[in-house]
Coordinates of C-alpha atoms in Angstrom, one line a residue:
M1 CA -47.2 4.3 8.5
T2 CA -46.3 2.7 5.2
F3 CA -43.2 0.7 4.7
P4 CA -41.5 3.4 2.5
Q5 CA -42.3 6.0 5.2
F6 CA -40.8 3.7 7.8
V7 CA -37.6 3.3 5.7
Y8 CA -37.4 7.1 5.2
R9 CA -37.7 7.8 8.9
N10 CA -35.1 5.2 9.6
V11 CA -32.7 7.1 7.4
I12 CA -33.5 10.4 9.1
R13 CA -33.1 8.8 12.5
N14 CA -29.6 7.6 11.6
K15 CA -28.6 10.8 9.9
R16 CA -25.7 11.3 12.4
I17 CA -24.0 8.0 11.2
Y18 CA -24.9 8.6 7.6
A19 CA -23.7 12.3 7.5
A20 CA -20.1 11.8 6.4
Y21 CA -21.0 9.0 4.0
F22 CA -23.7 11.1 2.4
L23 CA -21.5 14.2 2.2
S24 CA -18.5 12.3 0.8
S25 CA -20.7 10.6 -1.8
A26 CA -22.3 13.9 -2.8
F27 CA -18.8 15.5 -3.1
S28 CA -17.7 12.6 -5.4
V29 CA -20.8 13.1 -7.5
M30 CA -20.2 16.8 -7.7
I31 CA -16.5 16.4 -8.9
F32 CA -17.6 13.7 -11.4
F33 CA -20.3 16.1 -12.7
V34 CA -17.9 19.0 -13.0
Y35 CA -15.4 16.9 -15.0
A36 CA -18.2 15.8 -17.2
L37 CA -19.1 19.5 -17.8
F38 CA -15.5 20.0 -19.0
I39 CA -15.5 16.9 -21.2
F40 CA -18.8 17.7 -23.0
H41 CA -18.3 21.5 -23.2
P42 CA -18.6 22.4 -26.9
D43 CA -15.8 25.1 -26.6
I44 CA -13.1 22.9 -25.1
K45 CA -12.6 20.6 -28.0
K46 CA -10.2 23.0 -29.8
G47 CA -6.5 22.9 -29.8
V48 CA -3.9 20.4 -28.7
T49 CA -3.9 21.4 -25.0
S50 CA -7.6 21.0 -24.7
S51 CA -7.7 17.5 -26.3
V52 CA -5.1 16.4 -23.7
A53 CA -7.2 18.0 -21.0
I54 CA -10.2 15.9 -22.1
Q55 CA -8.1 12.8 -22.0
L56 CA -6.9 13.6 -18.5
M57 CA -10.3 14.4 -17.2
T58 CA -11.8 11.2 -18.7
A59 CA -9.1 9.2 -17.0
A60 CA -9.9 11.1 -13.8
E61 CA -13.6 10.2 -14.2
V62 CA -12.8 6.5 -14.5
I63 CA -10.4 6.6 -11.5
M64 CA -13.0 8.4 -9.4
Y65 CA -15.8 6.1 -10.4
V66 CA -13.8 3.0 -9.5
F67 CA -12.7 4.6 -6.2
S68 CA -16.3 5.7 -5.4
F69 CA -17.5 2.1 -5.8
L70 CA -14.9 0.8 -3.4
F71 CA -15.5 3.7 -1.0
V72 CA -19.3 3.2 -0.9
L73 CA -18.9 -0.6 -0.5
Y74 CA -16.6 -0.2 2.5
S75 CA -18.8 2.5 4.0
V76 CA -22.0 0.5 3.7
S77 CA -20.4 -2.6 5.2
T78 CA -19.2 -0.5 8.2
F79 CA -22.8 0.8 8.7
L80 CA -24.3 -2.7 8.6
K81 CA -21.9 -3.9 11.3
S82 CA -22.9 -1.0 13.6
R83 CA -26.6 -1.7 13.0
K84 CA -26.7 -5.4 13.5
R85 CA -28.3 -5.1 17.0
E86 CA -31.0 -2.8 15.5
F87 CA -31.7 -5.4 12.8
G88 CA -32.0 -8.1 15.4
I89 CA -34.6 -6.2 17.4
L90 CA -36.6 -5.4 14.2
M91 CA -36.7 -9.1 13.3
M92 CA -37.7 -10.1 16.9
H93 CA -40.7 -7.8 16.5
G94 CA -41.8 -9.6 13.4
M95 CA -39.9 -8.1 10.5
T96 CA -39.3 -10.8 7.9
R97 CA -35.9 -11.3 6.3
S98 CA -37.2 -10.1 2.9
Q99 CA -38.6 -6.9 4.5
L100 CA -35.2 -6.4 6.2
N101 CA -33.4 -6.8 2.9
R102 CA -35.9 -4.5 1.2
M103 CA -35.4 -1.9 4.0
V104 CA -31.6 -2.0 3.6
F105 CA -31.9 -1.8 -0.2
L106 CA -34.3 1.2 0.0
E107 CA -32.2 3.0 2.6
N108 CA -29.2 2.8 0.4
M109 CA -31.1 4.0 -2.6
I110 CA -32.6 6.9 -0.7
I111 CA -29.1 8.0 0.4
G112 CA -27.7 7.4 -3.1
V113 CA -30.4 9.3 -4.9
G114 CA -30.1 12.1 -2.3
A115 CA -26.3 12.3 -2.9
I116 CA -26.8 12.4 -6.7
V117 CA -29.3 15.2 -6.4
V118 CA -27.3 17.2 -4.0
G119 CA -24.0 16.6 -5.8
I120 CA -25.4 17.6 -9.2
G121 CA -27.2 20.6 -7.6
V122 CA -24.0 21.9 -6.0
G123 CA -22.1 21.1 -9.3
I124 CA -24.6 23.3 -11.2
L125 CA -24.3 26.1 -8.7
T126 CA -20.5 26.0 -8.6
G127 CA -20.0 24.9 -12.3
K128 CA -19.3 28.4 -13.5
L129 CA -16.6 28.9 -10.9
F130 CA -14.9 25.5 -11.8
L131 CA -15.1 26.3 -15.5
M132 CA -13.5 29.7 -14.9
I133 CA -10.7 28.3 -12.8
G134 CA -10.2 25.3 -15.1
S135 CA -10.0 27.3 -18.3
R136 CA -7.6 29.7 -16.7
M137 CA -5.4 26.8 -15.5
I138 CA -5.3 25.0 -18.8
G139 CA -4.6 28.2 -20.6
I140 CA -7.7 28.5 -22.9
D141 CA -10.3 31.2 -23.4
Q142 CA -12.8 31.5 -20.6
L143 CA -15.6 29.0 -20.9
P144 CA -19.2 30.1 -20.6
F145 CA -21.4 27.9 -18.3
I146 CA -23.5 25.5 -20.4
L147 CA -25.6 22.8 -18.7
S148 CA -24.7 19.8 -20.8
M149 CA -27.4 17.2 -20.9
K150 CA -24.8 14.6 -21.7
A151 CA -22.9 15.4 -18.5
L152 CA -26.1 15.3 -16.5
L153 CA -27.2 11.9 -17.9
L154 CA -23.7 10.4 -17.6
T155 CA -23.4 11.4 -13.9
T156 CA -27.0 10.4 -13.0
I157 CA -26.9 7.0 -14.8
A158 CA -23.3 6.2 -13.6
F159 CA -24.1 6.8 -9.9
L160 CA -27.6 5.3 -10.0
L161 CA -26.0 2.1 -11.3
L162 CA -23.3 2.3 -8.7
F163 CA -25.7 2.7 -5.8
F164 CA -28.1 0.1 -7.2
C165 CA -25.3 -2.5 -7.4
I166 CA -24.0 -1.6 -3.9
S167 CA -27.6 -1.8 -2.5
L168 CA -28.1 -5.2 -4.0
F169 CA -24.8 -6.3 -2.5
T170 CA -25.7 -5.1 1.0
T171 CA -28.9 -7.2 1.0
I172 CA -26.7 -10.2 0.4
L173 CA -24.4 -9.1 3.4
V174 CA -27.4 -8.8 5.7
G175 CA -28.9 -12.1 4.5
V176 CA -26.0 -14.3 5.6
N177 CA -26.3 -13.3 9.3
K178 CA -28.4 -15.3 11.8
L179 CA -30.8 -13.6 14.1
I180 CA -28.9 -14.5 17.2
D181 CA -25.7 -13.0 15.6
L182 CA -27.5 -9.8 14.7
F183 CA -29.0 -9.4 18.2
Q184 CA -25.8 -10.2 20.1
A185 CA -23.7 -7.9 18.0
G186 CA -21.7 -5.5 20.1
E187 CA -22.4 -7.5 23.3
K188 CA -19.6 -10.0 22.8
P189 CA -16.5 -9.1 24.9
K190 CA -13.5 -8.1 22.8
K191 CA -10.6 -10.6 22.8
E192 CA -7.3 -9.3 23.9
P193 CA -5.3 -8.2 20.9
K194 CA -2.5 -10.7 20.0
V195 CA 0.5 -9.9 17.9
S196 CA 3.3 -11.9 16.2
V197 CA 6.8 -10.7 17.0
L198 CA 8.0 -12.2 13.8
L199 CA 5.5 -10.2 11.7
S200 CA 6.2 -7.1 13.7
L201 CA 9.9 -7.4 12.9
L202 CA 9.0 -8.1 9.2
A203 CA 7.1 -4.8 9.1
A204 CA 10.0 -2.9 10.6
V205 CA 12.5 -4.5 8.2
L206 CA 10.3 -3.9 5.1
L207 CA 9.7 -0.2 5.9
I208 CA 13.3 0.5 6.8
V209 CA 14.6 -1.2 3.6
S210 CA 12.0 0.5 1.4
Y211 CA 12.9 3.9 3.0
Y212 CA 16.6 3.3 2.5
L213 CA 16.1 2.3 -1.2
A214 CA 13.9 5.4 -1.8
A215 CA 16.4 7.7 -0.1
T216 CA 19.4 6.4 -2.0
T217 CA 17.8 6.1 -5.4
T218 CA 19.2 7.9 -8.4
M219 CA 18.0 8.7 -11.9
Q220 CA 19.6 5.5 -13.1
T221 CA 18.2 3.2 -10.4
I222 CA 14.7 4.7 -9.9
L223 CA 13.1 2.7 -12.7
Y224 CA 13.9 -0.8 -11.4
R225 CA 13.6 0.2 -7.7
I226 CA 10.2 1.8 -7.9
L227 CA 8.0 -1.3 -8.0
P228 CA 9.9 -3.3 -5.3
V229 CA 9.8 -0.2 -3.0
I230 CA 6.1 0.3 -3.5
A231 CA 5.4 -3.4 -2.9
M232 CA 7.5 -3.5 0.3
T233 CA 5.9 -0.2 1.6
I234 CA 2.4 -1.6 1.1
V235 CA 3.1 -4.9 2.8
G236 CA 5.2 -3.2 5.5
T237 CA 2.4 -0.7 6.2
Y238 CA -0.2 -3.5 6.5
F239 CA 1.9 -5.4 9.1
F240 CA 2.8 -2.1 10.8
F241 CA -0.9 -1.5 11.7
T242 CA -1.9 -5.1 12.3
Q243 CA 1.2 -6.2 14.2
L244 CA 3.9 -3.7 14.9
S245 CA 1.8 -0.8 16.3
V246 CA 0.0 -3.2 18.7
F247 CA 3.3 -4.6 19.7
I248 CA 4.6 -1.1 20.5
I249 CA 1.4 -0.4 22.6
K250 CA 2.0 -3.7 24.5
M251 CA 5.6 -2.7 25.2
M252 CA 4.3 0.7 26.5
Q253 CA 1.9 -1.2 28.9
K254 CA 4.9 -3.0 30.4
N255 CA 6.5 0.3 31.2
R256 CA 4.9 0.9 34.6
L257 CA 6.2 4.5 35.0
L258 CA 4.4 5.5 31.8
F259 CA 1.4 3.2 32.0
W260 CA 0.3 4.1 35.6
K261 CA 0.8 7.9 35.1
K262 CA -2.5 9.8 35.5
T263 CA -5.0 8.7 32.8
N264 CA -2.5 6.9 30.6
L265 CA -3.9 3.5 31.8
I266 CA -7.2 4.2 30.1
T267 CA -5.7 5.8 27.0
I268 CA -3.1 3.1 26.3
S269 CA -5.3 0.1 27.2
S270 CA -8.1 1.1 24.9
L271 CA -5.7 2.1 22.2
A272 CA -4.4 -1.4 21.8
Y273 CA -8.0 -2.6 21.1
R274 CA -8.7 0.3 18.7
L275 CA -5.5 -0.2 16.7
K276 CA -6.2 -3.9 16.3
D277 CA -9.9 -3.4 15.4
N278 CA -9.2 -0.6 13.0
A279 CA -5.9 -1.9 11.5
R280 CA -7.3 -2.5 8.0
M281 CA -9.0 0.8 8.0
F282 CA -5.8 2.6 9.1
F283 CA -3.9 0.7 6.3
M284 CA -6.5 1.8 3.7
V285 CA -6.5 5.5 5.0
T286 CA -2.7 5.5 4.9
I287 CA -2.4 4.1 1.3
V288 CA -5.2 6.4 0.0
S289 CA -3.7 9.5 1.7
T290 CA -0.2 8.6 0.4
V291 CA -1.6 8.3 -3.2
A292 CA -3.3 11.7 -2.8
F293 CA -0.2 13.4 -1.3
C294 CA 2.1 11.9 -3.9
A295 CA -0.2 12.7 -6.9
V296 CA -0.6 16.4 -5.9
G297 CA 3.0 16.8 -4.7
T298 CA 4.4 15.2 -7.9
L299 CA 2.5 17.6 -10.1
A300 CA 3.3 20.6 -7.9
S301 CA 7.0 19.7 -8.2
M302 CA 6.6 19.9 -12.0
N303 CA 6.6 23.6 -11.5
V304 CA 10.3 23.2 -10.8
M305 CA 10.8 21.3 -14.0
N306 CA 9.3 24.2 -15.9
K307 CA 11.8 26.5 -14.1
Q308 CA 14.5 24.3 -15.6
V309 CA 13.6 25.4 -19.1
D310 CA 16.4 28.0 -18.9
K311 CA 18.9 25.3 -18.3
E312 CA 17.5 23.0 -21.0
F313 CA 17.2 25.7 -23.6
P314 CA 19.8 28.4 -22.8
A315 CA 19.1 30.6 -25.9
E316 CA 15.5 31.9 -25.8
I317 CA 15.6 31.5 -29.6
G318 CA 18.1 29.1 -31.1
Y319 CA 18.5 28.9 -34.9
I320 CA 20.9 26.6 -36.9
A321 CA 21.2 27.3 -40.6
L322 CA 22.4 24.1 -42.4
D323 CA 23.2 25.7 -45.7
D324 CA 23.7 29.1 -47.2
Q325 CA 20.3 29.8 -48.6
A326 CA 19.1 33.4 -48.6
M327 CA 16.0 32.4 -46.6
H328 CA 18.2 32.1 -43.4
K329 CA 18.9 35.8 -43.5
E330 CA 15.2 36.6 -43.9
H331 CA 14.4 34.3 -41.0
L332 CA 17.0 36.0 -38.7
Q333 CA 15.8 39.4 -39.8
Q334 CA 12.2 38.5 -39.0
I335 CA 13.2 37.4 -35.5
N336 CA 15.2 40.6 -34.9
D337 CA 12.2 42.6 -36.1
E338 CA 9.9 40.7 -33.7
F339 CA 12.1 41.3 -30.8
K340 CA 12.1 45.1 -31.5
H341 CA 8.4 45.1 -32.2
R342 CA 7.7 43.5 -28.8
N343 CA 10.2 45.9 -27.2
I344 CA 12.3 43.0 -25.7
H345 CA 15.9 43.7 -24.9
Y346 CA 18.1 41.0 -26.3
K347 CA 21.6 40.1 -27.5
T348 CA 22.8 37.6 -30.1
N349 CA 25.9 35.7 -31.1
Q350 CA 26.9 33.2 -33.8
V351 CA 29.2 30.2 -33.8
H352 CA 30.2 27.9 -36.6
I353 CA 29.4 24.1 -36.5
K354 CA 31.3 21.4 -38.4
Y355 CA 29.6 18.1 -39.1
I356 CA 32.3 15.4 -39.1
A357 CA 32.0 11.9 -40.6
I358 CA 32.5 9.1 -38.0
A359 CA 34.3 5.9 -39.1
S360 CA 33.8 3.9 -35.9
S361 CA 33.1 4.3 -32.2
S362 CA 33.1 2.4 -28.9
D363 CA 29.4 3.5 -28.7
R364 CA 27.3 1.1 -30.7
Y365 CA 24.7 3.9 -31.2
A366 CA 27.1 6.5 -32.4
P367 CA 25.7 8.5 -35.4
D368 CA 27.4 8.6 -38.8
T369 CA 28.1 12.4 -38.5
M370 CA 28.5 14.5 -35.4
A371 CA 28.2 18.2 -34.8
I372 CA 31.5 19.7 -33.5
I373 CA 32.3 23.1 -32.1
S374 CA 35.5 24.6 -30.8
F375 CA 36.2 25.2 -27.1
S376 CA 36.3 29.0 -27.6
D377 CA 32.8 28.9 -29.2
Y378 CA 31.5 26.7 -26.4
R379 CA 32.7 29.2 -23.8
K380 CA 31.3 32.1 -25.9
I381 CA 27.7 30.8 -26.1
G382 CA 27.8 29.4 -22.6
K383 CA 28.7 32.8 -21.2
A384 CA 26.0 34.4 -23.4
A385 CA 23.5 32.1 -21.7
G386 CA 24.7 33.2 -18.3
F387 CA 26.6 30.0 -17.3
D388 CA 29.7 30.1 -15.3
I389 CA 32.0 28.0 -17.5
Q390 CA 34.5 26.2 -15.3
E391 CA 35.9 23.7 -17.8
K392 CA 39.6 24.1 -18.6
P393 CA 40.7 24.4 -22.3
L394 CA 41.1 21.1 -24.0
E395 CA 44.4 19.7 -25.4
G396 CA 45.3 17.3 -28.2
N397 CA 42.6 14.8 -29.1
M398 CA 40.6 15.3 -26.0
A399 CA 36.9 16.1 -26.4
L400 CA 33.8 16.9 -24.4
E401 CA 30.4 15.5 -25.2
M402 CA 27.9 18.4 -25.5
R403 CA 25.3 17.9 -22.8
A404 CA 22.0 17.8 -24.7
S405 CA 19.7 17.9 -21.7
P406 CA 20.1 18.1 -17.9
Y407 CA 19.5 14.4 -17.7
S408 CA 22.4 13.2 -20.0
N409 CA 24.5 10.4 -18.7
D410 CA 28.3 10.6 -18.5
E411 CA 30.3 7.8 -20.2
S412 CA 33.7 7.6 -21.8
V413 CA 33.5 7.0 -25.6
K414 CA 36.2 6.8 -28.3
Y415 CA 35.6 8.0 -31.8
T416 CA 37.6 7.3 -35.0
L417 CA 37.0 9.9 -37.7
K418 CA 37.0 9.1 -41.4
Q419 CA 39.3 12.0 -41.8
E420 CA 42.8 10.2 -41.7
H421 CA 41.3 7.9 -39.0
L422 CA 41.9 10.5 -36.4
N423 CA 41.0 9.4 -32.9
L424 CA 39.0 11.5 -30.5
Q425 CA 38.7 10.6 -26.8
Q426 CA 35.6 11.9 -25.1
V427 CA 36.6 12.5 -21.5
K428 CA 33.4 13.8 -20.0
L429 CA 30.2 15.8 -20.5
T430 CA 30.1 19.6 -20.6
E431 CA 28.7 21.0 -17.4
N432 CA 25.9 22.9 -19.2
V433 CA 23.6 22.5 -22.2
V434 CA 24.6 24.8 -25.0
F435 CA 22.7 23.1 -27.8
P436 CA 19.4 21.2 -27.0
I437 CA 19.3 17.8 -28.5
Q438 CA 16.4 18.9 -30.8
L439 CA 18.8 21.4 -32.5
I440 CA 21.7 19.0 -33.3
Q441 CA 19.7 15.8 -33.9
N442 CA 22.2 13.5 -32.1
K443 CA 25.3 13.9 -30.1
G444 CA 27.8 16.7 -30.4
L445 CA 31.4 17.2 -29.3
V446 CA 33.6 20.1 -28.1
V447 CA 37.2 20.0 -29.2
S448 CA 40.3 22.2 -28.8
D449 CA 40.5 25.3 -31.0
E450 CA 43.6 23.8 -32.7
L451 CA 42.0 20.5 -33.5
Y452 CA 38.8 22.2 -34.7
K453 CA 40.8 24.1 -37.4
Q454 CA 42.2 20.9 -38.7
L455 CA 38.8 19.1 -39.1
K456 CA 37.4 18.7 -42.6
P457 CA 33.6 18.7 -42.4
V458 CA 31.1 16.9 -44.6
N459 CA 28.7 19.8 -43.9
T460 CA 28.7 23.1 -41.9
G461 CA 26.1 25.1 -40.0
I462 CA 25.8 28.4 -38.3
F463 CA 24.1 28.6 -34.9
T464 CA 22.5 32.0 -34.0
G465 CA 21.4 32.4 -30.4
F466 CA 19.0 35.1 -29.2
Y467 CA 19.3 35.7 -25.5
T468 CA 17.0 37.7 -23.3
K469 CA 15.9 37.7 -19.6
N470 CA 12.2 37.9 -20.7
L471 CA 11.7 34.2 -21.5
E472 CA 7.9 34.3 -21.2
K473 CA 7.6 37.3 -23.6
T474 CA 9.1 35.2 -26.5
A475 CA 6.1 32.9 -26.4
G476 CA 4.5 32.8 -29.8
M477 CA 7.4 34.4 -31.7
A478 CA 8.1 33.3 -35.3
E479 CA 5.0 31.2 -35.4
N480 CA 5.3 30.9 -39.2
L481 CA 8.8 29.3 -38.9
V482 CA 8.1 26.8 -36.1
D483 CA 5.4 24.3 -35.2
E484 CA 4.5 24.6 -31.5
G485 CA 7.9 26.2 -30.8
I486 CA 10.2 23.7 -32.4
V487 CA 11.7 22.6 -35.7
K488 CA 13.9 19.6 -35.1
S489 CA 17.0 18.8 -37.0
I490 CA 16.2 16.2 -39.6
P491 CA 17.6 15.2 -43.0
D492 CA 16.6 17.6 -45.9
Q493 CA 15.5 20.2 -43.3
P494 CA 17.4 23.4 -44.1
Y495 CA 17.2 24.7 -40.5
S496 CA 16.4 23.7 -37.0
M497 CA 14.9 26.1 -34.5
I498 CA 13.6 26.4 -30.9
V499 CA 11.5 29.2 -29.3
S500 CA 11.8 28.4 -25.6
G501 CA 9.1 30.9 -24.5
T502 CA 6.5 28.9 -26.6
L503 CA 7.8 25.6 -25.1
Y504 CA 7.7 27.1 -21.6
K505 CA 4.1 28.3 -22.1
M506 CA 3.0 24.9 -23.4
Q507 CA 4.7 23.1 -20.5
M508 CA 3.1 25.5 -17.9
N509 CA -0.4 25.0 -19.5
M510 CA 0.1 21.2 -19.3
F511 CA 1.3 21.4 -15.7
R512 CA -1.6 23.6 -14.6
M513 CA -4.1 21.3 -16.3
M514 CA -2.7 18.2 -14.6
L515 CA -2.5 20.0 -11.3
F516 CA -6.1 21.0 -11.7
V517 CA -7.1 17.4 -12.3
A518 CA -4.9 16.0 -9.5
L519 CA -6.1 18.6 -7.0
L520 CA -9.8 17.6 -7.4
V521 CA -9.1 13.8 -7.5
G522 CA -6.7 14.3 -4.5
A523 CA -9.5 16.2 -2.6
V524 CA -11.9 13.3 -3.3
F525 CA -9.4 10.8 -2.0
F526 CA -8.5 12.9 1.1
I527 CA -12.1 13.5 2.1
A528 CA -12.9 9.8 1.6
A529 CA -9.9 8.9 3.9
G530 CA -11.3 11.3 6.5
S531 CA -14.7 9.7 6.1
F532 CA -13.3 6.3 6.8
L533 CA -12.1 7.5 10.2
Y534 CA -15.4 9.1 10.9
F535 CA -17.3 5.9 10.1
R536 CA -15.2 3.8 12.4
L537 CA -15.4 6.4 15.2
Y538 CA -19.2 6.4 15.2
A539 CA -19.4 2.7 14.7
D540 CA -17.7 2.4 18.1
L541 CA -19.7 5.2 19.7
D542 CA -22.1 2.9 21.7
Y543 CA -19.2 0.9 23.1
D544 CA -17.4 4.1 24.0
R545 CA -20.5 5.4 25.8
R546 CA -20.7 2.4 28.0
Q547 CA -17.0 2.5 28.8
Y548 CA -16.9 6.2 29.7
L549 CA -20.2 5.9 31.6
T550 CA -18.6 3.3 33.8
I551 CA -15.4 5.3 34.3
T552 CA -17.4 8.5 35.1
K553 CA -19.2 6.7 37.9
V554 CA -15.8 6.1 39.6
G555 CA -14.8 9.8 39.5
L556 CA -13.6 10.7 36.0
T557 CA -13.9 14.5 35.6
D558 CA -15.0 16.4 32.5
K559 CA -11.5 17.8 32.0
E560 CA -10.0 14.3 32.2
L561 CA -12.7 12.9 29.8
N562 CA -11.8 15.7 27.3
K563 CA -8.1 14.9 27.6
I564 CA -8.6 11.1 27.2
V565 CA -10.9 11.5 24.2
T566 CA -8.7 14.1 22.5
R567 CA -5.6 11.9 22.9
Q568 CA -7.4 8.9 21.5
L569 CA -9.0 10.8 18.6
S570 CA -5.7 12.5 17.8
L571 CA -3.9 9.2 17.7
L572 CA -6.6 7.6 15.5
F573 CA -6.7 10.6 13.2
F574 CA -3.0 11.4 12.9
V575 CA -1.2 8.1 13.1
P576 CA -2.3 7.1 9.5
I577 CA -1.7 10.6 8.3
V578 CA 1.7 10.8 9.8
V579 CA 2.7 7.4 8.3
A580 CA 1.3 8.7 5.0
F581 CA 3.5 11.8 5.4
V582 CA 6.6 9.7 6.0
H583 CA 5.8 7.5 3.0
S584 CA 5.3 10.6 0.8
A585 CA 8.5 12.3 2.1
F586 CA 10.6 9.3 1.0
A587 CA 8.7 9.2 -2.3
F588 CA 9.6 12.8 -2.9
I589 CA 13.3 12.2 -1.9
A590 CA 13.3 9.6 -4.7
L591 CA 11.6 12.0 -7.1
Q592 CA 14.2 14.7 -6.3
S593 CA 16.7 12.6 -8.4
F594 CA 14.8 13.8 -11.5
Y595 CA 15.5 17.5 -10.8
Q596 CA 18.5 19.7 -10.7
L597 CA 16.6 22.3 -8.6
S598 CA 15.1 21.6 -5.2
I599 CA 11.4 20.6 -5.0
A600 CA 11.4 21.0 -1.2
T601 CA 9.3 24.2 -1.2
E602 CA 6.5 22.7 -3.5
V603 CA 6.4 19.5 -1.4
I604 CA 6.2 21.3 1.9
I605 CA 3.4 23.5 0.7
V606 CA 1.4 20.5 -0.5
L607 CA 1.9 18.5 2.7
A608 CA 1.2 21.6 4.9
G609 CA -2.0 22.2 3.0
F610 CA -3.2 18.6 3.6
L611 CA -2.1 18.9 7.3
V612 CA -4.2 22.1 7.8
A613 CA -7.2 20.4 6.2
Q614 CA -6.8 17.3 8.4
L615 CA -6.5 19.6 11.6
M616 CA -9.8 21.3 10.6
Y617 CA -11.5 18.0 10.1
F618 CA -10.2 16.7 13.4
F619 CA -11.4 19.6 15.5
M620 CA -14.8 19.4 13.8
I621 CA -15.2 15.7 14.4
R622 CA -13.9 16.0 18.0
Y623 CA -16.5 18.7 18.8
R624 CA -19.3 16.5 17.4
Y625 CA -18.0 13.3 19.0
L626 CA -17.7 14.9 22.5
R627 CA -21.1 16.5 22.3
N628 CA -22.7 13.1 21.4
L629 CA -20.7 11.4 24.1
R630 CA -21.7 13.8 26.9
K631 CA -25.5 13.5 26.0
T632 CA -25.4 10.0 27.4
L633 CA -23.2 10.7 30.4
I634 CA -25.4 13.5 31.9

């Protein structure tokens, strides 16, 4: 038998340990290859949406590559620890250190090349499906499957380089171990886990404070709270697994009623060792899972933001004519004709706008001129948009600032007009958006009907609103008048205009594209997190076999063994995931401050999806683990 044959058979013999690592690596290669197919597809480099899609997918490629490097490095270091005894035996039988290093290097390269071949192969087989789903999600014409040589070369070279670097690194890891350390690995008795009460309390305090800050955040505070909350959560999570969780187990051991009940003694005792041994892995799984949940959940919640288009742009088509040119009548007539041609039921109304010169203001950023409408007109266009106008009619010099977006802030401002130095006191914001900020350029005010009649404008405008319940059907209307659904109000521009159906369609395309990218990256992260658990489980399999064999000899039944193993596995599998769920839940509570509508449904669907996937993974691993365990106990 030649040396390469020996190495190959060694890999096949350890296929059980390498299975999750190989499949996770192949899955990462496949996703990387599929993204490369999109990036280098000749038909996707057309249009604004597609160029953004390429940028997003390129960013996803970089993130996945960096993550794959760390994932493979961690996985290989775990395998080396579990095989130290095997290396020691091989060296006792005459294998030199250079042969051992060469064996480890070749083993990793065999697995790496195998993962690249399988990943690209599956990518080619499923490429058509991904291109079809991807093109549908980003709202472009269906893409034919084209096997890009650039995508093939990029994926092959990138992952060959990755596995080559990792393989070199592993030989260094093996080289620093002495023969006696290798041979005695796994034989040394485990020390009793020790914890610090101070660090346990610190973990509890950090997590409670970060949860409190996340739960009470608002749109004004989220920007300066986000970084401290993330830092406290990461540090708190690390000490939770290394200190607090073991501290809780030790407290459970002191509760005799619980500790001595049936098989709890075995479960709880070994759990303290497992938690301490695997603390860093749990920490990593929790953080990786939280990132995956938050990334997918945040993008899923953007669907709610798209539903808010109706609130941001109350008129499906809004048109402000800033002078009395004949072209405005032609534009309005064209819009009317398009509504009729598309057979869309609609209604219209018009209100007059006065642009008033401002002399001074308590707001240092106040514009030189402001758009002002009467309270009657505000009520008229608000009702036409379907809003329930609750504000009471204004009196005297009181004014309402026109809310230009759902996120406008409320602050009291005083204005002095150039017209006879008339003072206006802005009391609060209007409850609803009647003119989007793009239509009126800057701020706008609503004043009483009596005051409106007295105002002398420097310019006037006429707002025409077209209202319909078929928002999506207005997409693409008046394309010759607007660029990507919008003409902003700027100096020397005779009109400003918004087609909300076009904006909605563009937002939805962007949302679907980002969700498509996040789902695939999130899937890679989630599968990697599950693989970390699998690696650790099988790294401890020999120790578990000896432990359960001893217990079986004193009368442990099959049913009790199943119960103990299921309890321990479920705790190992679900404690990090549950902690990640809690972290994500508070992150989503903070995110809710961005929305007027609830994002609870989208978030629950995402978390439930991940939970179902984790349950399936758990039952599959439990079945394989119990089967392997029983083989040695018979």
